PDB file of C-alpha atoms in Angstrom:
ATOM      1  CA  MET S 238     128.838 107.877  93.482  1.00  0.00           C
ATOM      2  CA  ASP S 239     129.966 111.770  94.503  1.00  0.00           C
ATOM      3  CA  THR S 240     132.400 111.189  97.518  1.00  0.00           C
ATOM      4  CA  LYS S 241     132.094 114.795  98.097  1.00  0.00           C
ATOM      5  CA  GLN S 242     128.138 114.448  98.612  1.00  0.00           C
ATOM      6  CA  LEU S 243     128.714 111.198 100.445  1.00  0.00           C
ATOM      7  CA  GLN S 244     131.112 112.940 102.957  1.00  0.00           C
ATOM      8  CA  GLU S 245     128.520 115.777 103.512  1.00  0.00           C
ATOM      9  CA  TYR S 246     125.807 112.963 104.222  1.00  0.00           C
ATOM     10  CA  LEU S 247     128.068 111.396 106.644  1.00  0.00           C
ATOM     11  CA  ASP S 248     128.945 114.726 108.476  1.00  0.00           C
ATOM     12  CA  THR S 249     125.609 115.581 109.241  1.00  0.00           C
ATOM     13  CA  ALA S 250     124.490 112.100 110.271  1.00  0.00           C
ATOM     14  CA  VAL S 251     127.644 112.324 112.927  1.00  0.00           C
ATOM     15  CA  MET S 252     126.491 115.819 113.686  1.00  0.00           C
ATOM     16  CA  LEU S 253     122.714 114.768 114.065  1.00  0.00           C
ATOM     17  CA  ALA S 254     123.714 111.831 116.125  1.00  0.00           C
ATOM     18  CA  LYS S 255     126.028 113.643 118.609  1.00  0.00           C
ATOM     19  CA  GLU S 256     123.237 116.516 118.745  1.00  0.00           C
ATOM     20  CA  VAL S 257     120.584 114.184 120.193  1.00  0.00           C
ATOM     21  CA  GLY S 258     123.103 112.108 122.439  1.00  0.00           C
ATOM     22  CA  PRO S 259     122.563 114.262 125.660  1.00  0.00           C
ATOM     23  CA  ALA S 260     118.825 113.312 125.131  1.00  0.00           C
ATOM     24  CA  PHE S 261     119.453 109.728 124.871  1.00  0.00           C
ATOM     25  CA  LYS S 262     121.839 109.750 128.010  1.00  0.00           C
ATOM     26  CA  ASP S 263     119.257 111.643 130.015  1.00  0.00           C
ATOM     27  CA  GLY S 264     116.282 109.100 129.180  1.00  0.00           C
ATOM     28  CA  PHE S 265     118.831 106.060 129.566  1.00  0.00           C
ATOM     29  CA  TRP S 266     119.467 107.717 133.213  1.00  0.00           C
ATOM     30  CA  ARG S 267     116.305 109.088 134.036  1.00  0.00           C
ATOM     31  CA  THR S 268     118.055 112.490 134.313  1.00  0.00           C
ATOM     32  CA  GLY S 269     117.267 116.137 133.154  1.00  0.00           C
ATOM     33  CA  GLN S 270     114.005 116.205 130.774  1.00  0.00           C
ATOM     34  CA  PHE S 271     113.507 112.393 131.349  1.00  0.00           C
ATOM     35  CA  ALA S 272     113.932 112.312 134.886  1.00  0.00           C
ATOM     36  CA  ALA S 273     111.795 110.168 137.199  1.00  0.00           C
ATOM     37  CA  THR S 274     109.432 112.434 138.243  1.00  0.00           C
ATOM     38  CA  SER S 275     108.455 113.278 134.236  1.00  0.00           C
ATOM     39  CA  ASP S 276     106.349 111.265 131.617  1.00  0.00           C
ATOM     40  CA  PHE S 277     108.864 108.889 130.255  1.00  0.00           C
ATOM     41  CA  ALA S 278     105.924 106.739 128.865  1.00  0.00           C
ATOM     42  CA  ALA S 279     107.337 103.492 127.976  1.00  0.00           C
ATOM     43  CA  GLU S 280     104.119 101.778 125.961  1.00  0.00           C
ATOM     44  CA  ASP S 281     103.889  98.814 124.129  1.00  0.00           C
ATOM     45  CA  LYS S 282     104.109  99.266 120.287  1.00  0.00           C
ATOM     46  CA  GLN S 283     100.926  98.243 118.485  1.00  0.00           C
ATOM     47  CA  GLY S 284      99.733  96.218 121.182  1.00  0.00           C
ATOM     48  CA  ASN S 285     103.067  94.134 121.252  1.00  0.00           C
ATOM     49  CA  GLN S 286     104.004  93.506 125.091  1.00  0.00           C
ATOM     50  CA  ALA S 287     107.687  92.484 123.538  1.00  0.00           C
ATOM     51  CA  ASP S 288     108.005  95.537 121.787  1.00  0.00           C
ATOM     52  CA  CYS S 289     107.807  98.967 123.587  1.00  0.00           C
ATOM     53  CA  VAL S 290     107.991 102.634 122.583  1.00  0.00           C
ATOM     54  CA  THR S 291     109.436 105.556 125.053  1.00  0.00           C
ATOM     55  CA  ALA S 292     108.988 109.295 124.914  1.00  0.00           C
ATOM     56  CA  VAL S 293     112.919 109.751 124.240  1.00  0.00           C
ATOM     57  CA  ASP S 294     112.282 107.669 120.742  1.00  0.00           C
ATOM     58  CA  CYS S 295     109.816 109.691 119.917  1.00  0.00           C
ATOM     59  CA  PHE S 296     111.618 112.972 120.685  1.00  0.00           C
ATOM     60  CA  ILE S 297     114.738 111.819 118.903  1.00  0.00           C
ATOM     61  CA  GLU S 298     113.391 110.662 115.842  1.00  0.00           C
ATOM     62  CA  LYS S 299     111.191 114.216 115.666  1.00  0.00           C
ATOM     63  CA  THR S 300     114.746 115.951 116.359  1.00  0.00           C
ATOM     64  CA  ILE S 301     116.658 114.574 113.824  1.00  0.00           C
ATOM     65  CA  PHE S 302     113.768 114.619 110.989  1.00  0.00           C
ATOM     66  CA  THR S 303     113.328 118.393 112.043  1.00  0.00           C
ATOM     67  CA  ARG S 304     116.787 119.187 111.215  1.00  0.00           C
ATOM     68  CA  LEU S 305     117.038 117.084 108.274  1.00  0.00           C
ATOM     69  CA  ARG S 306     113.766 118.507 106.348  1.00  0.00           C
ATOM     70  CA  GLN S 307     115.475 121.895 106.887  1.00  0.00           C
ATOM     71  CA  ILE S 308     118.863 120.915 105.546  1.00  0.00           C
ATOM     72  CA  TYR S 309     117.244 118.535 102.638  1.00  0.00           C
ATOM     73  CA  PRO S 310     113.997 119.194 102.050  1.00  0.00           C
ATOM     74  CA  SER S 311     113.518 116.928  98.868  1.00  0.00           C
ATOM     75  CA  HIS S 312     115.102 113.985 100.559  1.00  0.00           C
ATOM     76  CA  LYS S 313     112.720 110.989 101.678  1.00  0.00           C
ATOM     77  CA  PHE S 314     112.570 109.830 105.505  1.00  0.00           C
ATOM     78  CA  VAL S 315     111.635 106.837 106.994  1.00  0.00           C
ATOM     79  CA  GLY S 316     111.839 106.385 110.990  1.00  0.00           C
ATOM     80  CA  GLU S 317     110.636 103.593 113.010  1.00  0.00           C
ATOM     81  CA  GLU S 318     108.444 105.506 115.228  1.00  0.00           C
ATOM     82  CA  THR S 319     106.926 107.675 112.538  1.00  0.00           C
ATOM     83  CA  THR S 320     106.545 104.922 110.239  1.00  0.00           C
ATOM     84  CA  ALA S 321     104.911 102.611 112.967  1.00  0.00           C
ATOM     85  CA  GLU S 322     102.249 105.070 113.197  1.00  0.00           C
ATOM     86  CA  THR S 323     101.209 104.408 109.610  1.00  0.00           C
ATOM     87  CA  GLY S 324     101.454 100.556 109.818  1.00  0.00           C
ATOM     88  CA  ASN S 325     104.820 100.510 107.916  1.00  0.00           C
ATOM     89  CA  GLU S 326     103.381 101.501 104.784  1.00  0.00           C
ATOM     90  CA  TYR S 327     105.674 103.717 102.880  1.00  0.00           C
ATOM     91  CA  LYS S 328     106.675 104.167  99.170  1.00  0.00           C
ATOM     92  CA  VAL S 329     110.349 103.019  98.665  1.00  0.00           C
ATOM     93  CA  THR S 330     112.053 105.430  95.908  1.00  0.00           C
ATOM     94  CA  ASN S 331     115.764 105.583  94.438  1.00  0.00           C
ATOM     95  CA  ASP S 332     115.577 109.464  96.106  1.00  0.00           C
ATOM     96  CA  PRO S 333     118.043 109.901  98.963  1.00  0.00           C
ATOM     97  CA  THR S 334     116.514 108.205 101.797  1.00  0.00           C
ATOM     98  CA  TRP S 335     117.464 108.882 105.433  1.00  0.00           C
ATOM     99  CA  ILE S 336     116.444 105.700 107.467  1.00  0.00           C
ATOM    100  CA  VAL S 337     116.434 106.261 111.384  1.00  0.00           C
ATOM    101  CA  ASP S 338     115.840 104.057 114.421  1.00  0.00           C
ATOM    102  CA  PRO S 339     116.128 106.965 117.111  1.00  0.00           C
ATOM    103  CA  VAL S 340     116.661 103.931 120.130  1.00  0.00           C
ATOM    104  CA  ASP S 341     117.890 100.861 118.517  1.00  0.00           C
ATOM    105  CA  GLY S 342     117.658  98.460 121.328  1.00  0.00           C
ATOM    106  CA  THR S 343     114.630  99.991 123.035  1.00  0.00           C
ATOM    107  CA  ASN S 344     114.123  97.131 125.393  1.00  0.00           C
ATOM    108  CA  ASN S 345     117.915  97.377 126.414  1.00  0.00           C
ATOM    109  CA  PHE S 346     117.346 101.105 126.944  1.00  0.00           C
ATOM    110  CA  VAL S 347     114.254 100.688 129.341  1.00  0.00           C
ATOM    111  CA  HIS S 348     116.081  98.366 131.162  1.00  0.00           C
ATOM    112  CA  HIS S 349     119.403  99.833 131.447  1.00  0.00           C
ATOM    113  CA  PHE S 350     121.215  97.867 129.660  1.00  0.00           C
ATOM    114  CA  PRO S 351     124.097  99.855 127.999  1.00  0.00           C
ATOM    115  CA  TYR S 352     124.033  97.875 124.691  1.00  0.00           C
ATOM    116  CA  THR S 353     121.502 100.379 122.728  1.00  0.00           C
ATOM    117  CA  GLY S 354     122.108 103.422 120.305  1.00  0.00           C
ATOM    118  CA  ILE S 355     121.075 105.864 117.686  1.00  0.00           C
ATOM    119  CA  SER S 356     121.213 104.314 113.914  1.00  0.00           C
ATOM    120  CA  ILE S 357     121.228 106.618 111.194  1.00  0.00           C
ATOM    121  CA  GLY S 358     121.397 105.399 107.492  1.00  0.00           C
ATOM    122  CA  VAL S 359     121.224 106.981 103.877  1.00  0.00           C
ATOM    123  CA  ALA S 360     120.150 105.046 101.241  1.00  0.00           C
ATOM    124  CA  ILE S 361     120.368 105.831  97.485  1.00  0.00           C
ATOM    125  CA  ASN S 362     118.669 103.984  94.801  1.00  0.00           C
ATOM    126  CA  LYS S 363     117.408 101.877  97.679  1.00  0.00           C
ATOM    127  CA  GLU S 364     120.962 100.752  98.818  1.00  0.00           C
ATOM    128  CA  PRO S 365     122.603 102.061 101.811  1.00  0.00           C
ATOM    129  CA  VAL S 366     125.476 103.932 101.379  1.00  0.00           C
ATOM    130  CA  VAL S 367     125.947 106.021 104.405  1.00  0.00           C
ATOM    131  CA  GLY S 368     125.620 104.477 108.259  1.00  0.00           C
ATOM    132  CA  VAL S 369     126.416 105.948 111.387  1.00  0.00           C
ATOM    133  CA  VAL S 370     125.860 103.819 114.810  1.00  0.00           C
ATOM    134  CA  TYR S 371     126.323 106.129 117.921  1.00  0.00           C
ATOM    135  CA  LEU S 372     126.118 104.219 121.268  1.00  0.00           C
ATOM    136  CA  PRO S 373     126.157 107.104 123.651  1.00  0.00           C
ATOM    137  CA  ILE S 374     126.439 104.921 126.956  1.00  0.00           C
ATOM    138  CA  LEU S 375     129.672 103.143 125.653  1.00  0.00           C
ATOM    139  CA  ASP S 376     130.884 106.076 123.886  1.00  0.00           C
ATOM    140  CA  GLU S 377     131.265 104.477 120.631  1.00  0.00           C
ATOM    141  CA  LEU S 378     130.836 106.136 117.844  1.00  0.00           C
ATOM    142  CA  TYR S 379     130.944 103.910 114.152  1.00  0.00           C
ATOM    143  CA  THR S 380     130.973 105.963 110.910  1.00  0.00           C
ATOM    144  CA  ALA S 381     130.873 104.546 107.415  1.00  0.00           C
ATOM    145  CA  ALA S 382     130.390 105.701 104.001  1.00  0.00           C
ATOM    146  CA  TRP S 383     130.471 104.193 100.426  1.00  0.00           C
ATOM    147  CA  GLY S 384     134.218 103.763  99.584  1.00  0.00           C
ATOM    148  CA  MET S 385     135.209 105.519 102.639  1.00  0.00           C
ATOM    149  CA  GLY S 386     136.084 102.580 104.902  1.00  0.00           C
ATOM    150  CA  ALA S 387     134.495 102.322 108.241  1.00  0.00           C
ATOM    151  CA  HIS S 388     135.729 103.474 111.673  1.00  0.00           C
ATOM    152  CA  LEU S 389     135.126 103.539 115.440  1.00  0.00           C
ATOM    153  CA  ASN S 390     135.706 106.547 117.143  1.00  0.00           C
ATOM    154  CA  GLY S 391     138.033 107.335 114.207  1.00  0.00           C
ATOM    155  CA  GLN S 392     139.848 104.142 114.259  1.00  0.00           C
ATOM    156  CA  GLN S 393     139.977 102.006 111.160  1.00  0.00           C
ATOM    157  CA  LEU S 394     137.717  98.748 111.205  1.00  0.00           C
ATOM    158  CA  PRO S 395     138.114  95.706 111.728  1.00  0.00           C
ATOM    159  CA  LEU S 396     139.828  96.449 115.089  1.00  0.00           C
ATOM    160  CA  PHE S 397     140.589  92.562 115.108  1.00  0.00           C
ATOM    161  CA  LYS S 398     141.253  90.492 112.158  1.00  0.00           C
ATOM    162  CA  PRO S 399     143.113  87.086 111.398  1.00  0.00           C
ATOM    163  CA  PRO S 400     145.998  86.382 111.975  1.00  0.00           C
ATOM    164  CA  VAL S 401     145.242  87.695 115.542  1.00  0.00           C
ATOM    165  CA  LEU S 402     141.725  85.429 115.265  1.00  0.00           C
ATOM    166  CA  THR S 403     141.678  82.186 113.206  1.00  0.00           C
ATOM    167  CA  THR S 404     140.277  82.285 109.752  1.00  0.00           C
ATOM    168  CA  PRO S 405     137.113  80.582 109.981  1.00  0.00           C
ATOM    169  CA  LEU S 406     136.541  77.756 107.626  1.00  0.00           C
ATOM    170  CA  SER S 407     133.188  76.753 109.149  1.00  0.00           C
ATOM    171  CA  LEU S 408     130.298  77.666 111.554  1.00  0.00           C
ATOM    172  CA  ALA S 409     132.112  75.696 114.451  1.00  0.00           C
ATOM    173  CA  GLN S 410     134.741  78.306 114.225  1.00  0.00           C
ATOM    174  CA  CYS S 411     132.364  81.037 114.700  1.00  0.00           C
ATOM    175  CA  SER S 412     130.865  83.241 116.794  1.00  0.00           C
ATOM    176  CA  MET S 413     127.352  84.645 115.669  1.00  0.00           C
ATOM    177  CA  VAL S 414     124.793  87.265 117.089  1.00  0.00           C
ATOM    178  CA  ALA S 415     121.521  86.812 116.402  1.00  0.00           C
ATOM    179  CA  GLU S 416     117.993  88.245 118.031  1.00  0.00           C
ATOM    180  CA  HIS S 417     115.025  86.441 118.938  1.00  0.00           C
ATOM    181  CA  GLY S 418     112.768  89.080 117.709  1.00  0.00           C
ATOM    182  CA  SER S 419     109.379  90.669 119.047  1.00  0.00           C
ATOM    183  CA  ALA S 420     106.773  88.365 117.363  1.00  0.00           C
ATOM    184  CA  ARG S 421     106.088  86.071 119.726  1.00  0.00           C
ATOM    185  CA  CYS S 422     103.577  83.551 117.998  1.00  0.00           C
ATOM    186  CA  ALA S 423     104.287  80.175 118.631  1.00  0.00           C
ATOM    187  CA  LYS S 424     105.154  79.243 114.931  1.00  0.00           C
ATOM    188  CA  ILE S 425     107.858  81.548 114.316  1.00  0.00           C
ATOM    189  CA  MET S 426     109.408  81.078 117.846  1.00  0.00           C
ATOM    190  CA  LYS S 427     109.391  77.471 117.137  1.00  0.00           C
ATOM    191  CA  SER S 428     110.909  78.297 113.877  1.00  0.00           C
ATOM    192  CA  ARG S 429     113.606  80.370 115.323  1.00  0.00           C
ATOM    193  CA  PHE S 430     114.795  78.563 118.412  1.00  0.00           C
ATOM    194  CA  ASP S 431     114.590  75.220 116.146  1.00  0.00           C
ATOM    195  CA  SER S 432     117.142  77.115 113.800  1.00  0.00           C
ATOM    196  CA  PHE S 433     119.336  78.185 116.968  1.00  0.00           C
ATOM    197  CA  ALA S 434     119.411  74.580 117.909  1.00  0.00           C
ATOM    198  CA  ARG S 435     120.628  73.194 114.881  1.00  0.00           C
ATOM    199  CA  LEU S 436     123.151  75.791 114.836  1.00  0.00           C
ATOM    200  CA  LEU S 437     124.297  74.954 118.389  1.00  0.00           C
ATOM    201  CA  LEU S 438     123.907  71.101 118.130  1.00  0.00           C
ATOM    202  CA  ASP S 439     127.049  69.104 117.755  1.00  0.00           C
ATOM    203  CA  LYS S 440     127.905  67.506 114.388  1.00  0.00           C
ATOM    204  CA  GLU S 441     127.658  64.072 115.456  1.00  0.00           C
ATOM    205  CA  HIS S 442     123.928  64.893 115.832  1.00  0.00           C
ATOM    206  CA  GLY S 443     123.366  66.862 112.566  1.00  0.00           C
ATOM    207  CA  GLY S 444     124.123  70.325 113.797  1.00  0.00           C
ATOM    208  CA  ALA S 445     126.834  73.009 112.675  1.00  0.00           C
ATOM    209  CA  CYS S 446     128.418  73.170 116.513  1.00  0.00           C
ATOM    210  CA  LEU S 447     128.537  77.005 115.936  1.00  0.00           C
ATOM    211  CA  GLN S 448     131.316  78.107 118.806  1.00  0.00           C
ATOM    212  CA  ASN S 449     129.030  80.752 120.463  1.00  0.00           C
ATOM    213  CA  LEU S 450     125.534  82.211 119.921  1.00  0.00           C
ATOM    214  CA  ARG S 451     125.026  85.761 121.280  1.00  0.00           C
ATOM    215  CA  ILE S 452     121.413  87.148 121.897  1.00  0.00           C
ATOM    216  CA  THR S 453     122.019  91.219 122.883  1.00  0.00           C
ATOM    217  CA  GLY S 454     119.097  92.873 122.120  1.00  0.00           C
ATOM    218  CA  ALA S 455     120.013  95.289 119.017  1.00  0.00           C
ATOM    219  CA  ALA S 456     120.590  94.976 115.488  1.00  0.00           C
ATOM    220  CA  ALA S 457     122.737  97.976 114.554  1.00  0.00           C
ATOM    221  CA  PRO S 458     125.230  97.452 117.451  1.00  0.00           C
ATOM    222  CA  ASP S 459     125.230  93.527 116.555  1.00  0.00           C
ATOM    223  CA  LEU S 460     126.112  94.701 112.825  1.00  0.00           C
ATOM    224  CA  ALA S 461     128.734  96.932 114.435  1.00  0.00           C
ATOM    225  CA  LEU S 462     130.260  93.950 116.250  1.00  0.00           C
ATOM    226  CA  VAL S 463     130.651  91.904 112.871  1.00  0.00           C
ATOM    227  CA  ALA S 464     132.495  94.874 111.569  1.00  0.00           C
ATOM    228  CA  LYS S 465     134.590  95.755 114.515  1.00  0.00           C
ATOM    229  CA  GLY S 466     135.968  91.856 114.033  1.00  0.00           C
ATOM    230  CA  VAL S 467     134.569  90.506 117.405  1.00  0.00           C
ATOM    231  CA  ALA S 468     131.903  88.545 115.885  1.00  0.00           C
ATOM    232  CA  GLU S 469     132.033  86.338 112.580  1.00  0.00           C
ATOM    233  CA  MET S 470     128.624  86.439 111.954  1.00  0.00           C
ATOM    234  CA  TYR S 471     124.915  88.115 112.215  1.00  0.00           C
ATOM    235  CA  TRP S 472     121.832  86.367 111.308  1.00  0.00           C
ATOM    236  CA  GLU S 473     118.280  87.494 111.571  1.00  0.00           C
ATOM    237  CA  CYS S 474     114.755  87.318 109.757  1.00  0.00           C
ATOM    238  CA  GLY S 475     112.246  90.247 110.689  1.00  0.00           C
ATOM    239  CA  PRO S 476     114.276  93.277 111.623  1.00  0.00           C
ATOM    240  CA  HIS S 477     113.301  96.557 109.603  1.00  0.00           C
ATOM    241  CA  ALA S 478     115.394  98.678 107.218  1.00  0.00           C
ATOM    242  CA  TRP S 479     115.887 101.094 110.168  1.00  0.00           C
ATOM    243  CA  ASP S 480     117.216  98.331 112.438  1.00  0.00           C
ATOM    244  CA  PHE S 481     119.988  97.805 109.943  1.00  0.00           C
ATOM    245  CA  ALA S 482     120.464 100.120 107.078  1.00  0.00           C
ATOM    246  CA  ALA S 483     123.283 101.756 109.087  1.00  0.00           C
ATOM    247  CA  GLY S 484     124.885  98.611 110.094  1.00  0.00           C
ATOM    248  CA  VAL S 485     125.300  97.051 106.688  1.00  0.00           C
ATOM    249  CA  VAL S 486     127.033  99.766 105.377  1.00  0.00           C
ATOM    250  CA  LEU S 487     129.803  99.310 108.529  1.00  0.00           C
ATOM    251  CA  VAL S 488     130.173  95.953 107.575  1.00  0.00           C
ATOM    252  CA  LEU S 489     130.573  96.479 103.850  1.00  0.00           C
ATOM    253  CA  GLU S 490     132.873  99.165 104.404  1.00  0.00           C
ATOM    254  CA  SER S 491     135.089  97.065 107.140  1.00  0.00           C
ATOM    255  CA  GLY S 492     135.527  94.611 104.344  1.00  0.00           C
ATOM    256  CA  GLY S 493     132.581  92.319 105.401  1.00  0.00           C
ATOM    257  CA  ALA S 494     129.791  91.185 103.277  1.00  0.00           C
ATOM    258  CA  VAL S 495     126.081  90.701 103.558  1.00  0.00           C
ATOM    259  CA  PHE S 496     123.087  88.621 101.779  1.00  0.00           C
ATOM    260  CA  ASP S 497     119.730  88.067 101.981  1.00  0.00           C
ATOM    261  CA  GLY S 498     118.932  85.655 105.110  1.00  0.00           C
ATOM    262  CA  ALA S 499     115.985  83.567 104.144  1.00  0.00           C
ATOM    263  CA  GLY S 500     117.233  80.107 105.173  1.00  0.00           C
ATOM    264  CA  TRP S 501     116.968  76.778 103.042  1.00  0.00           C
ATOM    265  CA  TRP S 502     116.322  74.168 105.913  1.00  0.00           C
ATOM    266  CA  GLY S 503     113.227  72.440 105.007  1.00  0.00           C
ATOM    267  CA  SER S 504     112.594  74.602 101.714  1.00  0.00           C
ATOM    268  CA  ASN S 505     111.948  73.245  98.254  1.00  0.00           C
ATOM    269  CA  VAL S 506     114.986  75.458  96.830  1.00  0.00           C
ATOM    270  CA  PRO S 507     117.046  73.167  94.299  1.00  0.00           C
ATOM    271  CA  CYS S 508     120.629  72.381  95.513  1.00  0.00           C
ATOM    272  CA  GLU S 509     121.634  74.084  92.368  1.00  0.00           C
ATOM    273  CA  ASP S 510     120.255  77.450  93.516  1.00  0.00           C
ATOM    274  CA  ARG S 511     121.321  77.112  97.023  1.00  0.00           C
ATOM    275  CA  VAL S 512     123.743  79.767  96.280  1.00  0.00           C
ATOM    276  CA  PRO S 513     123.858  83.261  98.596  1.00  0.00           C
ATOM    277  CA  GLN S 514     121.593  86.181  97.257  1.00  0.00           C
ATOM    278  CA  PRO S 515     122.215  89.639  97.362  1.00  0.00           C
ATOM    279  CA  LEU S 516     121.035  91.603 100.212  1.00  0.00           C
ATOM    280  CA  ASN S 517     117.640  93.550  99.915  1.00  0.00           C
ATOM    281  CA  ILE S 518     117.429  95.771 102.661  1.00  0.00           C
ATOM    282  CA  TRP S 519     113.557  96.245 102.509  1.00  0.00           C
ATOM    283  CA  ASN S 520     112.853  92.563 102.577  1.00  0.00           C
ATOM    284  CA  ARG S 521     113.664  92.108 106.595  1.00  0.00           C
ATOM    285  CA  LYS S 522     115.980  89.329 106.297  1.00  0.00           C
ATOM    286  CA  ILE S 523     119.585  89.732 106.372  1.00  0.00           C
ATOM    287  CA  VAL S 524     122.760  87.598 107.138  1.00  0.00           C
ATOM    288  CA  ALA S 525     126.345  89.573 107.552  1.00  0.00           C
ATOM    289  CA  VAL S 526     130.038  88.032 107.707  1.00  0.00           C
ATOM    290  CA  ARG S 527     132.906  89.818 108.900  1.00  0.00           C
ATOM    291  CA  HIS S 528     136.195  90.533 107.250  1.00  0.00           C
ATOM    292  CA  VAL S 529     138.202  87.440 105.806  1.00  0.00           C
ATOM    293  CA  PRO S 530     141.514  88.085 104.373  1.00  0.00           C
ATOM    294  CA  ASP S 531     142.724  85.797 101.644  1.00  0.00           C
ATOM    295  CA  LEU S 532     144.450  82.978 102.306  1.00  0.00           C
ATOM    296  CA  PRO S 533     148.484  83.168 101.548  1.00  0.00           C
ATOM    297  CA  GLY S 534     148.866  82.710  98.075  1.00  0.00           C
ATOM    298  CA  GLN S 535     145.059  82.159  97.284  1.00  0.00           C
ATOM    299  CA  PRO S 536     144.225  85.647  96.071  1.00  0.00           C
ATOM    300  CA  GLY S 537     139.969  85.900  96.427  1.00  0.00           C
ATOM    301  CA  SER S 538     139.856  83.210  98.840  1.00  0.00           C
ATOM    302  CA  GLY S 539     138.532  85.414 101.828  1.00  0.00           C
ATOM    303  CA  ARG S 540     135.250  86.120  99.714  1.00  0.00           C
ATOM    304  CA  GLU S 541     134.865  82.572  99.115  1.00  0.00           C
ATOM    305  CA  ILE S 542     135.114  81.770 102.732  1.00  0.00           C
ATOM    306  CA  GLN S 543     132.636  84.464 103.411  1.00  0.00           C
ATOM    307  CA  LYS S 544     130.186  82.675 101.159  1.00  0.00           C
ATOM    308  CA  GLN S 545     130.646  79.193 102.180  1.00  0.00           C
ATOM    309  CA  LEU S 546     129.936  80.057 105.703  1.00  0.00           C
ATOM    310  CA  VAL S 547     127.149  82.040 104.554  1.00  0.00           C
ATOM    311  CA  ALA S 548     125.911  79.100 102.728  1.00  0.00           C
ATOM    312  CA  GLU S 549     126.520  77.041 105.796  1.00  0.00           C
ATOM    313  CA  LEU S 550     124.407  78.646 107.802  1.00  0.00           C
ATOM    314  CA  LEU S 551     121.478  79.205 105.668  1.00  0.00           C
ATOM    315  CA  GLU S 552     121.442  75.473 105.169  1.00  0.00           C
ATOM    316  CA  THR S 553     120.946  75.147 108.742  1.00  0.00           C
ATOM    317  CA  VAL S 554     118.222  77.944 109.664  1.00  0.00           C
ATOM    318  CA  GLU S 555     114.624  78.160 108.410  1.00  0.00           C
ATOM    319  CA  ASP S 556     113.162  80.801 106.492  1.00  0.00           C
ATOM    320  CA  ILE S 557     110.944  82.872 108.657  1.00  0.00           C
ATOM    321  CA  PRO S 558     108.324  84.660 106.351  1.00  0.00           C
ATOM    322  CA  TYR S 559     107.715  88.450 106.867  1.00  0.00           C
ATOM    323  CA  THR S 560     105.845  91.391 105.019  1.00  0.00           C
ATOM    324  CA  PRO S 561     108.677  93.330 103.254  1.00  0.00           C
ATOM    325  CA  ASP S 562     109.302  96.999 104.598  1.00  0.00           C
ATOM    326  CA  GLY S 563     107.569  99.797 102.624  1.00  0.00           C
ATOM    327  CA  SER S 564     105.580  99.516  99.369  1.00  0.00           C
ATOM    328  CA  ARG S 565     107.070  99.489  95.768  1.00  0.00           C
TER     329      ARG S 565
END
């Protein structure tokens, strides 16, 4: 892959994230063009009261895509708000594709919870290769590109890693981030919270005794926590490509790993086939695990530990069916 071209894409993504940062802050604090007397227009998205879109989402996405079409007229573009208008129907191609969530964690945004930001990813051959996650309220800029490492405000990730932290050998030594999602039908909610219960339940009663479960309200920042090293794992079924495309690059370039998030609990997947599968960012199911260095004298052990942790998680959680993004 052309390193010079990737650096150009990364620089462009950083430039655009910083360019719309002031509008993001105005919207968060209801100042400037999004002052309280202005039309903020927080509305339910596609009739879902648990999901919403604001004038800020639309303004930032339009600004970013207008600029990108001027710079890269032959590229493809997938954004949360413009895509939602077409019922999430678009064609996934091998062409360079900019995948944008203008306000990741919109519910956090409208409730003044600062764990929200701008996510800009680039996929080539359907795989994410550039990722920028900018959290303007926290002044955190996460950047990554294939083969170039991942950084937070210029400092290489992960910030925290063993031996500062214990090398996790089971879920009982892990802190995990996840989301409850915006789909609120009884079947999906029961499946999701049954999975959470098994993860948290003690081992004496058949659970995994997960050390800590955090629900923070935003997928891209969740993956940034994994890349940073302050969460061991992230699991979710239901997010869209724009929610995690950029974050995936952060995790991979920080030494972490990502896999398909379809759980095996209660499934008919044969035991011999219960092996973590590669992630397809368009399938809306993901599990990520942070960097784990090799144990002393055991080359390759870090990668094996990552797979073991993922396998333990997938044995504990249920698959939740979702329609894949795009059309292929």
